[in-house]
mmCIF file of C-alpha atoms and ligand atoms in Angstrom:
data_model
loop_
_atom_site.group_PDB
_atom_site.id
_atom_site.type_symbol
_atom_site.label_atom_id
_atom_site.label_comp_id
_atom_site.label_asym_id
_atom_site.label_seq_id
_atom_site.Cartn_x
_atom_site.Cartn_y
_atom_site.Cartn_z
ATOM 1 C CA UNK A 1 110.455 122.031 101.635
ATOM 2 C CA UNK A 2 111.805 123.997 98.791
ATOM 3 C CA UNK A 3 113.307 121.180 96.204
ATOM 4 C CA UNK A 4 112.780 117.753 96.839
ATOM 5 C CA UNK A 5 114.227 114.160 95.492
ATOM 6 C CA UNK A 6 111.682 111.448 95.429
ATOM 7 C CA UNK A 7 113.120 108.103 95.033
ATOM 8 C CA UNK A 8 110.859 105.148 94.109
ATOM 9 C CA UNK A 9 108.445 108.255 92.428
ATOM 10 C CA UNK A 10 106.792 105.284 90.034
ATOM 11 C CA UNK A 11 105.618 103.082 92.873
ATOM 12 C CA UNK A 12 102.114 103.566 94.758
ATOM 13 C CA UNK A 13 102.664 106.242 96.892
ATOM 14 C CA UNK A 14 105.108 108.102 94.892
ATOM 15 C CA UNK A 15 103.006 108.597 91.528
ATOM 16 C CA UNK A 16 100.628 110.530 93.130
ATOM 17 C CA UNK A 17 103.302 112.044 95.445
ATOM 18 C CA UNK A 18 104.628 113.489 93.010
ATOM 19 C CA UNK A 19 102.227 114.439 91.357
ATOM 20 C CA UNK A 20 100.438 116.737 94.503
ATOM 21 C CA UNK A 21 104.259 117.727 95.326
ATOM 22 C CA UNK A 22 104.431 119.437 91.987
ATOM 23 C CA UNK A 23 101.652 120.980 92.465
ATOM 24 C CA UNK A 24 102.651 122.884 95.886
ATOM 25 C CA UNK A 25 105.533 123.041 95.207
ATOM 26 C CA UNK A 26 105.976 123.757 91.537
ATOM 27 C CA UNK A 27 106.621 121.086 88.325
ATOM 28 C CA UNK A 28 110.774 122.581 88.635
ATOM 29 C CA UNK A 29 111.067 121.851 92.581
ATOM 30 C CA UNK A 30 110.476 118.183 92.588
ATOM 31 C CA UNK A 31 112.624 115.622 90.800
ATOM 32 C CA UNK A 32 111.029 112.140 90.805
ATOM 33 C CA UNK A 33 113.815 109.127 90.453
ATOM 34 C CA UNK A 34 113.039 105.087 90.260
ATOM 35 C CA UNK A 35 115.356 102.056 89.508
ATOM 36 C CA UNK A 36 113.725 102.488 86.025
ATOM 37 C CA UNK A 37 114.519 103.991 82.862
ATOM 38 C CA UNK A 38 113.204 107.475 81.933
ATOM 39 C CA UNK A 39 109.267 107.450 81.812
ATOM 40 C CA UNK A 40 107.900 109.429 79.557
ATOM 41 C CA UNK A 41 104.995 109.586 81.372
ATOM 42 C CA UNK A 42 106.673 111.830 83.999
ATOM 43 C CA UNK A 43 106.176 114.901 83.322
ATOM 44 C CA UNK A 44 108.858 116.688 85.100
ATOM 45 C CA UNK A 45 112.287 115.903 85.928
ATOM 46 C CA UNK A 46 113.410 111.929 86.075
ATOM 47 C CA UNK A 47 116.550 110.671 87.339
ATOM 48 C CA UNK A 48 117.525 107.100 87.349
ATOM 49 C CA UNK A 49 118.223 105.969 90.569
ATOM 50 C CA UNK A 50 119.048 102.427 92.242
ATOM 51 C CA UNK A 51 119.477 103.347 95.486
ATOM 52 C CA UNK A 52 121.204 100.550 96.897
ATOM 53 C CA UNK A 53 123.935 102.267 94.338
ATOM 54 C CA UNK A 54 126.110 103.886 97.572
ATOM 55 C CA UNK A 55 126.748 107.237 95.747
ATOM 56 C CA UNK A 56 123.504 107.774 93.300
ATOM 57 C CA UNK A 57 120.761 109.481 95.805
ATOM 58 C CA UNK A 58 123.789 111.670 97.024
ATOM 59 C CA UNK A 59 124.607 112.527 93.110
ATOM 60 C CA UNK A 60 121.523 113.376 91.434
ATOM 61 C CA UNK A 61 120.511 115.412 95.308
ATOM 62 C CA UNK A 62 123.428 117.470 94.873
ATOM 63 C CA UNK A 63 123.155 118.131 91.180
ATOM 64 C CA UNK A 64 119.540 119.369 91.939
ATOM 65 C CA UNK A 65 120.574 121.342 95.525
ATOM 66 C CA UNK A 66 117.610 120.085 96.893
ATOM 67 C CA UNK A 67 116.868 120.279 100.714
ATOM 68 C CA UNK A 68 114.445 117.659 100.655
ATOM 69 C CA UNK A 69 114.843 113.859 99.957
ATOM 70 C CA UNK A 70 111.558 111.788 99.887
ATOM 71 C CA UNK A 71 113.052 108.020 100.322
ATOM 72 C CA UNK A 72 110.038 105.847 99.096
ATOM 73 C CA UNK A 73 112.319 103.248 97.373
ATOM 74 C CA UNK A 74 111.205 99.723 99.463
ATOM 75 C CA UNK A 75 110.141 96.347 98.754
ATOM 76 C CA UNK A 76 106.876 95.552 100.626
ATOM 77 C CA UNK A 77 105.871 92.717 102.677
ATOM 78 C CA UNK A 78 104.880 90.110 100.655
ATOM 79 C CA UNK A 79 107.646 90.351 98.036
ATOM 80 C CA UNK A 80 110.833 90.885 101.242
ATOM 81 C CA UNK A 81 108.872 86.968 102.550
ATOM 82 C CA UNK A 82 109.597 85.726 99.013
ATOM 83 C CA UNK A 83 113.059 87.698 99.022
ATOM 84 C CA UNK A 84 114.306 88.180 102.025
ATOM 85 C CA UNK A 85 117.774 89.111 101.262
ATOM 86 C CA UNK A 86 117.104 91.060 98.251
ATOM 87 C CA UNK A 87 114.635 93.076 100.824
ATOM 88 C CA UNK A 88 117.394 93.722 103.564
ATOM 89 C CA UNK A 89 119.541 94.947 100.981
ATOM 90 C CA UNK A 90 116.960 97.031 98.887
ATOM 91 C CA UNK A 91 115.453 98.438 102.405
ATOM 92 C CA UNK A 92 118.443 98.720 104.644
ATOM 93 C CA UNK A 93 121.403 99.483 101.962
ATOM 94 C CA UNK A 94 118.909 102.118 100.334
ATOM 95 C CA UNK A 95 118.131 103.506 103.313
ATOM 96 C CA UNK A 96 121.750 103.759 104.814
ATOM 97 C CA UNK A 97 122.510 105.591 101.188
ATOM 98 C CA UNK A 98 119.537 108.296 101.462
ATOM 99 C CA UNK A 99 120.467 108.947 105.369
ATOM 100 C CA UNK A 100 124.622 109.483 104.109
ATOM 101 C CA UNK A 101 123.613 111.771 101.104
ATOM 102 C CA UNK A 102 120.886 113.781 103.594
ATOM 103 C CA UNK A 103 123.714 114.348 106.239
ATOM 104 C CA UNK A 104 126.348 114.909 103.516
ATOM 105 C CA UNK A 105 123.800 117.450 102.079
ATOM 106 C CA UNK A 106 122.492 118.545 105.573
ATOM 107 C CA UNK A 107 119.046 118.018 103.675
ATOM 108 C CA UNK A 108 115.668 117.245 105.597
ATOM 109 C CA UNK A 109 114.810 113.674 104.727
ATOM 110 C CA UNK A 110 110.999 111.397 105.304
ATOM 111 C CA UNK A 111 111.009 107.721 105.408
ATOM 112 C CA UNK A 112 108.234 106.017 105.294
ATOM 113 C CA UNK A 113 107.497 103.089 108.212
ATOM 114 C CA UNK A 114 104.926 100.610 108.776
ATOM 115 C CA UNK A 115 102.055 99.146 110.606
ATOM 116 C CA UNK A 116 104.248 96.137 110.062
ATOM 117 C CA UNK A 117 106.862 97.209 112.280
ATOM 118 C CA UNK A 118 104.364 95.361 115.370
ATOM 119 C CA UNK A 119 104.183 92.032 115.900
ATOM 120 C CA UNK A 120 102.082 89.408 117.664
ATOM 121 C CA UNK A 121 103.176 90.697 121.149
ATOM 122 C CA UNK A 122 101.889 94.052 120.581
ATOM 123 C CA UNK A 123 98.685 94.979 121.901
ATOM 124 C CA UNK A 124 96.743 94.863 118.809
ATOM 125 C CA UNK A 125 93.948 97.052 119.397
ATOM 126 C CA UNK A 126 94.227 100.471 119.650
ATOM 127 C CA UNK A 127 98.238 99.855 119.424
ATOM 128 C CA UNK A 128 99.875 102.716 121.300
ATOM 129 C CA UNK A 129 102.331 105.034 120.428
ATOM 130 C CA UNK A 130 104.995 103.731 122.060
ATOM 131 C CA UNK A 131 104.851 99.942 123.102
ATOM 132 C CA UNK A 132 106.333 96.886 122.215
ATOM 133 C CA UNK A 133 107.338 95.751 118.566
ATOM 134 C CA UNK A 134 108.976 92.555 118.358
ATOM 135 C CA UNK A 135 107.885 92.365 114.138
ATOM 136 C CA UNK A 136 108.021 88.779 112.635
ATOM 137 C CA UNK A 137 108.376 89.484 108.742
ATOM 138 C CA UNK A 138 111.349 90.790 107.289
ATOM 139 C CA UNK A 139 109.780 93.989 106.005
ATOM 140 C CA UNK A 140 109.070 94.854 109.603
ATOM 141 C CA UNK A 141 112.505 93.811 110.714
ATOM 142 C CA UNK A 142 113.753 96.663 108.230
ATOM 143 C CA UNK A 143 111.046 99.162 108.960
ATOM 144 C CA UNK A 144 111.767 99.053 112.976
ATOM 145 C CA UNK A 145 115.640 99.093 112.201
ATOM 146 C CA UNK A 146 114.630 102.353 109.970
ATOM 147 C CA UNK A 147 112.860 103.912 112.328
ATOM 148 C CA UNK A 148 115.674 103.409 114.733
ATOM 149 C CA UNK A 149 118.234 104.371 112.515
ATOM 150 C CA UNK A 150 116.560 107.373 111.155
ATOM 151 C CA UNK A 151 116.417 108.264 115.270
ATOM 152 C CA UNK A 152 120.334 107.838 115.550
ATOM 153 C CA UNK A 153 121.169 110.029 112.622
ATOM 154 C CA UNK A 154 119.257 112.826 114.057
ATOM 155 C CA UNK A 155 120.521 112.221 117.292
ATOM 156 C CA UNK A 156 124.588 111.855 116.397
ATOM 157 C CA UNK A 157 124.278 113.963 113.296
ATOM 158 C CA UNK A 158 121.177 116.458 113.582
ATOM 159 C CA UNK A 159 119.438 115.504 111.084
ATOM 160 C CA UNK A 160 115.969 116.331 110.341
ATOM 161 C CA UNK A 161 114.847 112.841 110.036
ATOM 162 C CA UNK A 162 111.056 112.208 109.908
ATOM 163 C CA UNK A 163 108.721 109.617 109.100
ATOM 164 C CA UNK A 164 105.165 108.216 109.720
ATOM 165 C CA UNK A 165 103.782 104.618 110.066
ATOM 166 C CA UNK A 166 101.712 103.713 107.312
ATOM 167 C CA UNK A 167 98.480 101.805 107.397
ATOM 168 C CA UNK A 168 97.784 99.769 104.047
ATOM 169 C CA UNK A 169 96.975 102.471 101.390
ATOM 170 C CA UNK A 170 93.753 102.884 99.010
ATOM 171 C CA UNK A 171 93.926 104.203 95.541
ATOM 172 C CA UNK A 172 93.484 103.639 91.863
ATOM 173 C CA UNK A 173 95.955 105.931 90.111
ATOM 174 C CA UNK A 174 99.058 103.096 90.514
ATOM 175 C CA UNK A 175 98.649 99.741 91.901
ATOM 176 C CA UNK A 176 100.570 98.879 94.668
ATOM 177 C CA UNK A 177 102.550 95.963 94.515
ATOM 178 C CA UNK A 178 103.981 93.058 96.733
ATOM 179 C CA UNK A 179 101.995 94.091 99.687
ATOM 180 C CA UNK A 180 99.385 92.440 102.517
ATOM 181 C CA UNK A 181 96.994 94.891 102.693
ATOM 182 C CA UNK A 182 96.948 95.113 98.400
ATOM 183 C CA UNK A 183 93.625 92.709 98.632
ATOM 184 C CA UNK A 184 91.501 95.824 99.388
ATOM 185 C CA UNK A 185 92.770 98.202 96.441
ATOM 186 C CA UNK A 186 92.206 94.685 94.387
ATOM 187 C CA UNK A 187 88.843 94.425 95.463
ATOM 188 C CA UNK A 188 87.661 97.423 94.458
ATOM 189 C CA UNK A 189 89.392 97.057 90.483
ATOM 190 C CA UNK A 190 87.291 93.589 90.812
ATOM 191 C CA UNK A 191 84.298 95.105 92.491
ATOM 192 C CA UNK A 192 83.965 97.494 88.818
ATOM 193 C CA UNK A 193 85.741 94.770 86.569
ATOM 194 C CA UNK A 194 83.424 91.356 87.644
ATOM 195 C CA UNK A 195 81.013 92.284 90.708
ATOM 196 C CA UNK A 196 83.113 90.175 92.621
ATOM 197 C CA UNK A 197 86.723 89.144 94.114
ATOM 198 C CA UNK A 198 88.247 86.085 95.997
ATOM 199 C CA UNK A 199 90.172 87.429 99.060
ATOM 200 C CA UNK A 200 94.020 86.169 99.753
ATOM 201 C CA UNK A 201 93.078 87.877 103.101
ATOM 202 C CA UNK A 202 90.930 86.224 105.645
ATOM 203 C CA UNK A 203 87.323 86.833 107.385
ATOM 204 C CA UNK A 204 87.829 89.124 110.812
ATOM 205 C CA UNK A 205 91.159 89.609 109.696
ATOM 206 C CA UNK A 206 91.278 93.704 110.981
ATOM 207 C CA UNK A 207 93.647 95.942 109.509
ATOM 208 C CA UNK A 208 94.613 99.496 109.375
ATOM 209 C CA UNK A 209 93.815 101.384 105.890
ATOM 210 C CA UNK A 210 93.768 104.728 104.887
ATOM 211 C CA UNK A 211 92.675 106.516 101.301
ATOM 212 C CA UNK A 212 95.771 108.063 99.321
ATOM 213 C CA UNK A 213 95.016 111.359 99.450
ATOM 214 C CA UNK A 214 94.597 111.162 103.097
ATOM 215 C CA UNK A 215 97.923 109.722 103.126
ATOM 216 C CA UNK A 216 100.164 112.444 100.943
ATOM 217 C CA UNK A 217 97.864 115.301 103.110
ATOM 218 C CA UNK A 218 99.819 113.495 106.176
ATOM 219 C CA UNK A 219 103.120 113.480 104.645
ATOM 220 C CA UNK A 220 103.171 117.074 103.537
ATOM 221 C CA UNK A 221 101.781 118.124 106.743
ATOM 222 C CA UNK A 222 104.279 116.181 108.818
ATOM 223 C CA UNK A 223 107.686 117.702 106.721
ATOM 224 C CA UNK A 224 106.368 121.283 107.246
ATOM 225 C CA UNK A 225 105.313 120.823 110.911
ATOM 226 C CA UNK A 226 107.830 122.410 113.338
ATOM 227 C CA UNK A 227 110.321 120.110 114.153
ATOM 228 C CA UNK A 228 110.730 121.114 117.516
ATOM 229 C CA UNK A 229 107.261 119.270 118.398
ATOM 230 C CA UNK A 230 107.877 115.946 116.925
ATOM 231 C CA UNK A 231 108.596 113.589 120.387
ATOM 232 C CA UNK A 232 108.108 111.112 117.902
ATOM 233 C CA UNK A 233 109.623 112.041 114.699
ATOM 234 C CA UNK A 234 110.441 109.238 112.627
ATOM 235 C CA UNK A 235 107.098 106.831 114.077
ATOM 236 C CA UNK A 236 104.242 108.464 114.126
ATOM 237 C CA UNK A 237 101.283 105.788 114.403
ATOM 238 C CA UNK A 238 98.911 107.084 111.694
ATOM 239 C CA UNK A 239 95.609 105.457 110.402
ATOM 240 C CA UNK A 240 91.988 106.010 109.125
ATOM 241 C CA UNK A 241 90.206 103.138 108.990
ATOM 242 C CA UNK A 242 90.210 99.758 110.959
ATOM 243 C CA UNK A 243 88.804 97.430 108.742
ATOM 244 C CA UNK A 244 88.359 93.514 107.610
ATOM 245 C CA UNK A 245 87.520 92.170 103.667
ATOM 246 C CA UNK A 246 83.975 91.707 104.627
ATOM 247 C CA UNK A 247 83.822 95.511 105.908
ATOM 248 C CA UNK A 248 84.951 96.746 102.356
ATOM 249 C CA UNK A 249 82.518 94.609 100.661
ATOM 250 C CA UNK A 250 79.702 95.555 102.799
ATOM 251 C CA UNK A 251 80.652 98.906 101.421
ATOM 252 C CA UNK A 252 81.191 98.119 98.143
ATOM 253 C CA UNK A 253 77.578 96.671 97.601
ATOM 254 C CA UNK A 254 76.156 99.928 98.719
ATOM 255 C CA UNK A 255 76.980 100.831 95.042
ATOM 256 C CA UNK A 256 77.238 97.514 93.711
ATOM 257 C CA UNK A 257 74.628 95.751 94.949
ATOM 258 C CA UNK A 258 75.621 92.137 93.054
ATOM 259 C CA UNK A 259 79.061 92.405 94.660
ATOM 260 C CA UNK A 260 80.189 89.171 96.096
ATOM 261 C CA UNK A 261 83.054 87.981 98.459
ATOM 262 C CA UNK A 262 84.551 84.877 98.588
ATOM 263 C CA UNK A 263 87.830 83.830 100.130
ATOM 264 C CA UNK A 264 91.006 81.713 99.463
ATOM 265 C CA UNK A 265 93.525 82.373 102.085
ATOM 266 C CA UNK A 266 96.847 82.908 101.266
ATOM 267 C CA UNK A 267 99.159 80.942 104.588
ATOM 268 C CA UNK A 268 101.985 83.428 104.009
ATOM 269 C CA UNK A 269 100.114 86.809 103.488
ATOM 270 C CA UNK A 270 97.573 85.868 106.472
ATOM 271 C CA UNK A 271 100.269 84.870 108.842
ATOM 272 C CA UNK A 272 101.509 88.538 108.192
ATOM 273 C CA UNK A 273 98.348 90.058 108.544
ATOM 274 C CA UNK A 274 97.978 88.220 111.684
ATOM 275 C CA UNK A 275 101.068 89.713 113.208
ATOM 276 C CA UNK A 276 99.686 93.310 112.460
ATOM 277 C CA UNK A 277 97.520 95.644 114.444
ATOM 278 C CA UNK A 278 93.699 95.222 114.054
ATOM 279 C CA UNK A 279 93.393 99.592 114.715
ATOM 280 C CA UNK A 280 95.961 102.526 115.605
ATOM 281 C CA UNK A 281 96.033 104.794 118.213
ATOM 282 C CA UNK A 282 97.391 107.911 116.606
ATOM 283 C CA UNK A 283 96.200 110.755 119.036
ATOM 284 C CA UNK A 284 100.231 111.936 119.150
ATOM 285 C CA UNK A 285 100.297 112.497 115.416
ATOM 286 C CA UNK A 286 96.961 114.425 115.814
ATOM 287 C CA UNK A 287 98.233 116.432 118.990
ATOM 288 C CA UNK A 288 102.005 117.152 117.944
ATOM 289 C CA UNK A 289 101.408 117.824 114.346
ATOM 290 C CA UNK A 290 97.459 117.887 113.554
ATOM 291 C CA UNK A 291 96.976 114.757 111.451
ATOM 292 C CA UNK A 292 93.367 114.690 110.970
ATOM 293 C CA UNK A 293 92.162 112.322 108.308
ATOM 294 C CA UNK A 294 89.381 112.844 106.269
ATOM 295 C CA UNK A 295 88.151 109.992 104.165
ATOM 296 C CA UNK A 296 86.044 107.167 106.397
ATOM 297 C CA UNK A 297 85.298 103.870 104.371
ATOM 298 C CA UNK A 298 82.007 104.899 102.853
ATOM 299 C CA UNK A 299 83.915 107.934 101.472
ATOM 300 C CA UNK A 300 86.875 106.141 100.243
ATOM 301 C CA UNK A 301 84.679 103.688 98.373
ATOM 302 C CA UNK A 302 82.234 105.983 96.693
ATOM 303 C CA UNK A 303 85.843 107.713 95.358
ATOM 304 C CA UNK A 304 87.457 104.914 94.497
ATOM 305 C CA UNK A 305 84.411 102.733 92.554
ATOM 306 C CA UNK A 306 84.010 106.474 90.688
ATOM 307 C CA UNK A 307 87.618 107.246 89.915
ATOM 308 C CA UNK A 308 88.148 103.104 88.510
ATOM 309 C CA UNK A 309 85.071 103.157 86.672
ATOM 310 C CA UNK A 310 86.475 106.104 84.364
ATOM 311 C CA UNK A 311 89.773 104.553 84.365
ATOM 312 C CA UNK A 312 88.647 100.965 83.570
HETATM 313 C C1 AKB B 401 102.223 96.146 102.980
HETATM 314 O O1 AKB B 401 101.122 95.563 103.011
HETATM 315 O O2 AKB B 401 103.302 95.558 102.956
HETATM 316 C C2 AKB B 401 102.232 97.658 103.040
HETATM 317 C C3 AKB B 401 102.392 98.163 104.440
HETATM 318 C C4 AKB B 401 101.277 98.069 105.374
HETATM 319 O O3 AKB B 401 103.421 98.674 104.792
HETATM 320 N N1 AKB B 401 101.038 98.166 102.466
#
């Protein structure tokens, strides 16, 4: 990666995204675009882009000869159940947009997928690599059909599509938004804020997480790996940590000993969560391309309570 095009740069993953990408790959090599208006708290090149706009992503990548586009641009679980069809067109339009402007552009291009792309049929510990994914939520109807388009285009067009599935990601820099596994970066802002949160998620309710840095570590690695070893290229199970609400808080009171947990379950959002793996197996991603992550929960939480109490 040389010059690279980050749609949805002011969401979760891609503030800090851009952010690390700037600094690899210089402030001048990385433009960061969202639906919104110029932010002045970028501090580097902005573009406006909506990307279900057919000709935008293919516009603003031109202008900028990148050879890179980073298509974060999505709406997450929780928001595509409360808007379905404004989620198939955001996640499937968008995506159809960035893969035409990458093969116009013959430009590498990384698309995010999901955990959610399982489903209650899959086994749901330990979830292999390959197996089966019959997903029950919209947003995992969209991811699977990205992961499976992103396969075609390399296959009819050779393109150098990649991507990674995502576990539910921790961090305090942006809040994520519209999401399932969003009760654990809330529990920590509530953990410093009050000593103690009410969880939309239920007890035993296992899912896979993974710290943010952790997370744009995998990404970068997986774009610069050698394409020739990616079997999997656009699904790579990734994960870091298998873990329930009552797991973080046991964590949590390490430092905050007062901490307390209580829970009112959300139907929708635990139905979801439901459908999803309880833990990854992601020895391919470690074998083809050396993901390796380094943050277990004790880690991540120590971090996290640190980094929110200076921003709070
Ligand atoms: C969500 O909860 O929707 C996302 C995801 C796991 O893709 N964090």
């Amino acid at each position: 990666m040389k010059k690279i095009l980050v749609t949805g740069a002011l969401g979760q993953i891609g503030t800090e995204l851009t952010t690390k990408l700037r600094q690899v790959y210089g402030n001048t090599n990385v433009i960061s675009s969202d639906i919104h208006e110029y932010d002045e708290n970028q501090d580097g090149l902005y573009e406006t882009i909506d990307v279900t706009n057919e000709k935008k992503i293919y516009e603003v990548a031109n202008k900028y000869q990148v050879d890179t586009i980073i298509h974060l641009a999505a709406l997450l679980s929780a928001r595509a159940e409360a808007s379905p069809q404004l989620a198939w067109n955001l996640n499937m339009n968008g995506l159809l947009n960035a893969l035409e402007a990458a093969k116009e552009l013959q430009v590498k291009l990384f698309v995010p997928s999901s955990i959610a792309t399982f489903g209650l049929t899959t086994p749901l510990d330990q979830t292999p690599q390959i197996t089966v994914q019959r997903p029950t939520t919209m947003y995992g109807i969209n991811k699977l059909a990205g992961e499976l388009l992103c396969d075609y285009y390399h296959l009819r067009y050779g393109l150098d599509t990649r991507g990674i599935r995502l576990p539910g990601l921790i961090s305090y820099a942006a809040p994520p938004g519209g999401g399932t596994t969003d009760y654990a970066v809330e529990m920590y802002y509530e953990a410093v804020k009050k000593q103690t949160y009410t969880s939309f998620i239920g007890e035993n309710t296992h899912m896979d997480m993974m710290y943010m840095p952790d997370a744009l570590d995998a990404i970068i690695q997986m774009m610069e790996a050698d394409g020739n070893r990616l079997k999997y290229r656009n699904a790579y199970n990734i994960s870091a940590v298998s873990a329930a609400p009552e797991d973080f808080a046991k964590s949590i009171q390490t430092y905050i000993p007062e901490f307390t947990l209580q829970y009112e379950v959300d139907p929708v959002r635990q139905q979801i969560a439901e459908s999803w793996p309880n833990s990854l197996d992601y020895t391919a991603a470690m074998e083809d391309w050396g993901f390796q992550p380094t943050y277990n929960l004790d880690m991540m939480t120590k971090d996290m309570l640190d980094n929110l109490r200076i921003k709070l």
